Coordinates of C-alpha atoms in Angstrom, one line a residue:
M349 CA 77.7 56.0 17.4
S350 CA 75.2 56.1 14.5
I351 CA 72.0 58.1 14.4
K352 CA 70.1 54.8 14.0
I353 CA 71.6 53.4 17.2
D354 CA 70.9 56.6 19.1
R355 CA 67.3 56.6 17.9
L356 CA 66.9 52.9 18.9
N357 CA 68.5 53.6 22.3
N358 CA 65.8 56.3 22.9
L359 CA 63.0 54.2 21.6
F360 CA 64.0 51.2 23.7
L361 CA 64.2 53.5 26.8
E362 CA 60.7 54.7 26.2
E363 CA 59.1 51.4 25.3
I364 CA 60.8 49.4 28.2
S365 CA 59.6 52.1 30.6
K366 CA 56.1 51.7 29.3
I367 CA 56.3 47.9 29.6
L368 CA 57.6 48.0 33.1
R369 CA 54.9 50.5 34.1
T370 CA 51.9 48.8 32.4
E371 CA 52.7 45.1 31.6
I372 CA 54.8 43.8 34.5
K373 CA 52.5 43.0 37.4
D374 CA 55.3 42.6 40.1
E375 CA 55.0 45.6 42.3
R376 CA 58.6 45.3 43.4
I377 CA 59.6 46.5 39.9
S378 CA 57.4 49.5 40.0
F379 CA 60.1 51.7 41.5
V380 CA 62.6 51.2 38.7
T381 CA 63.9 54.2 36.8
I382 CA 65.6 53.6 33.4
T383 CA 68.5 56.0 33.0
D384 CA 70.0 54.9 29.8
V385 CA 70.1 52.2 27.1
K386 CA 73.2 51.1 25.1
I387 CA 72.6 48.9 22.1
T388 CA 75.6 47.4 20.4
S389 CA 76.1 48.3 16.7
D390 CA 75.5 44.7 15.7
L391 CA 72.1 44.7 17.5
Y392 CA 73.0 41.6 19.5
H393 CA 73.0 43.1 23.0
A394 CA 71.3 46.0 24.8
K395 CA 72.3 47.1 28.3
V396 CA 69.5 48.9 30.1
Y397 CA 70.9 51.0 33.0
V398 CA 68.5 51.3 35.9
T399 CA 68.3 52.8 39.4
V400 CA 66.3 50.9 41.9
L401 CA 65.3 51.3 45.6
N402 CA 66.0 47.7 46.3
N403 CA 68.1 45.1 44.5
I404 CA 65.6 44.3 41.7
I405 CA 68.2 43.7 39.0
K406 CA 67.7 39.9 39.2
L407 CA 64.0 40.2 38.8
L408 CA 64.4 42.5 35.8
N409 CA 66.8 40.1 34.1
K410 CA 64.4 37.3 34.7
A411 CA 61.7 39.3 33.0
S412 CA 64.0 40.3 30.1
N413 CA 62.6 37.5 27.8
F414 CA 59.1 38.8 28.3
I415 CA 60.3 42.4 27.7
E416 CA 62.1 41.4 24.5
R417 CA 58.9 39.7 23.2
E418 CA 56.9 42.8 24.0
L419 CA 59.5 45.0 22.3
S420 CA 59.4 42.9 19.2
H421 CA 55.7 43.6 18.9
R422 CA 56.2 47.4 19.3
I423 CA 59.5 48.1 17.5
E424 CA 60.2 47.0 14.0
I425 CA 63.8 46.0 14.0
R426 CA 65.7 43.4 12.0
R427 CA 67.1 41.7 15.1
M428 CA 65.9 42.1 18.7
P429 CA 68.9 42.5 21.0
N430 CA 69.3 40.4 24.1
I431 CA 68.5 42.7 27.0
T432 CA 70.6 42.9 30.2
F433 CA 69.7 45.1 33.1
V434 CA 72.6 46.7 35.0
Y435 CA 72.6 49.0 38.0
D436 CA 73.5 52.6 37.0
E437 CA 76.3 53.7 39.3
S438 CA 76.6 57.2 37.7
I439 CA 74.1 58.8 40.1
E440 CA 76.0 57.5 43.2
Y441 CA 79.2 58.6 41.6
A442 CA 77.9 62.1 41.0
N443 CA 76.6 62.3 44.6
N444 CA 80.0 61.3 46.0
I445 CA 81.8 63.9 43.8
E446 CA 79.3 66.5 45.1
K447 CA 80.0 65.5 48.7
I448 CA 83.7 65.8 48.1
I449 CA 83.3 69.3 46.6
E450 CA 81.1 70.4 49.6
R451 CA 83.8 69.2 52.0
I452 CA 86.5 71.0 50.1
N453 CA 84.4 74.2 50.2
E454 CA 83.7 73.8 53.9
N455 CA 87.5 73.6 54.6
E456 CA 88.3 76.7 52.7

């Protein structure tokens, strides 16, 4: 992955977090944590990985057009990617691995 894409991923993560915190008025979205952003090299798509307390992914994807417009005012980029929010399963996966390791250690 290029340095430019890495920089954009970080910038998108910061700015989308700010937008969700300050611009979105739906309180159900207030408990969203953005864990990662992956922008394709052609800048057509961006996956925003989130963890949420409830299933808020549908609400976030409905707000994606608004978030894209807000980002276009904040980030100078030749093409604004289409944003898709996806649930980040890596935290649950890590927790499951940790539980398995604990069970193995208990049995020894």
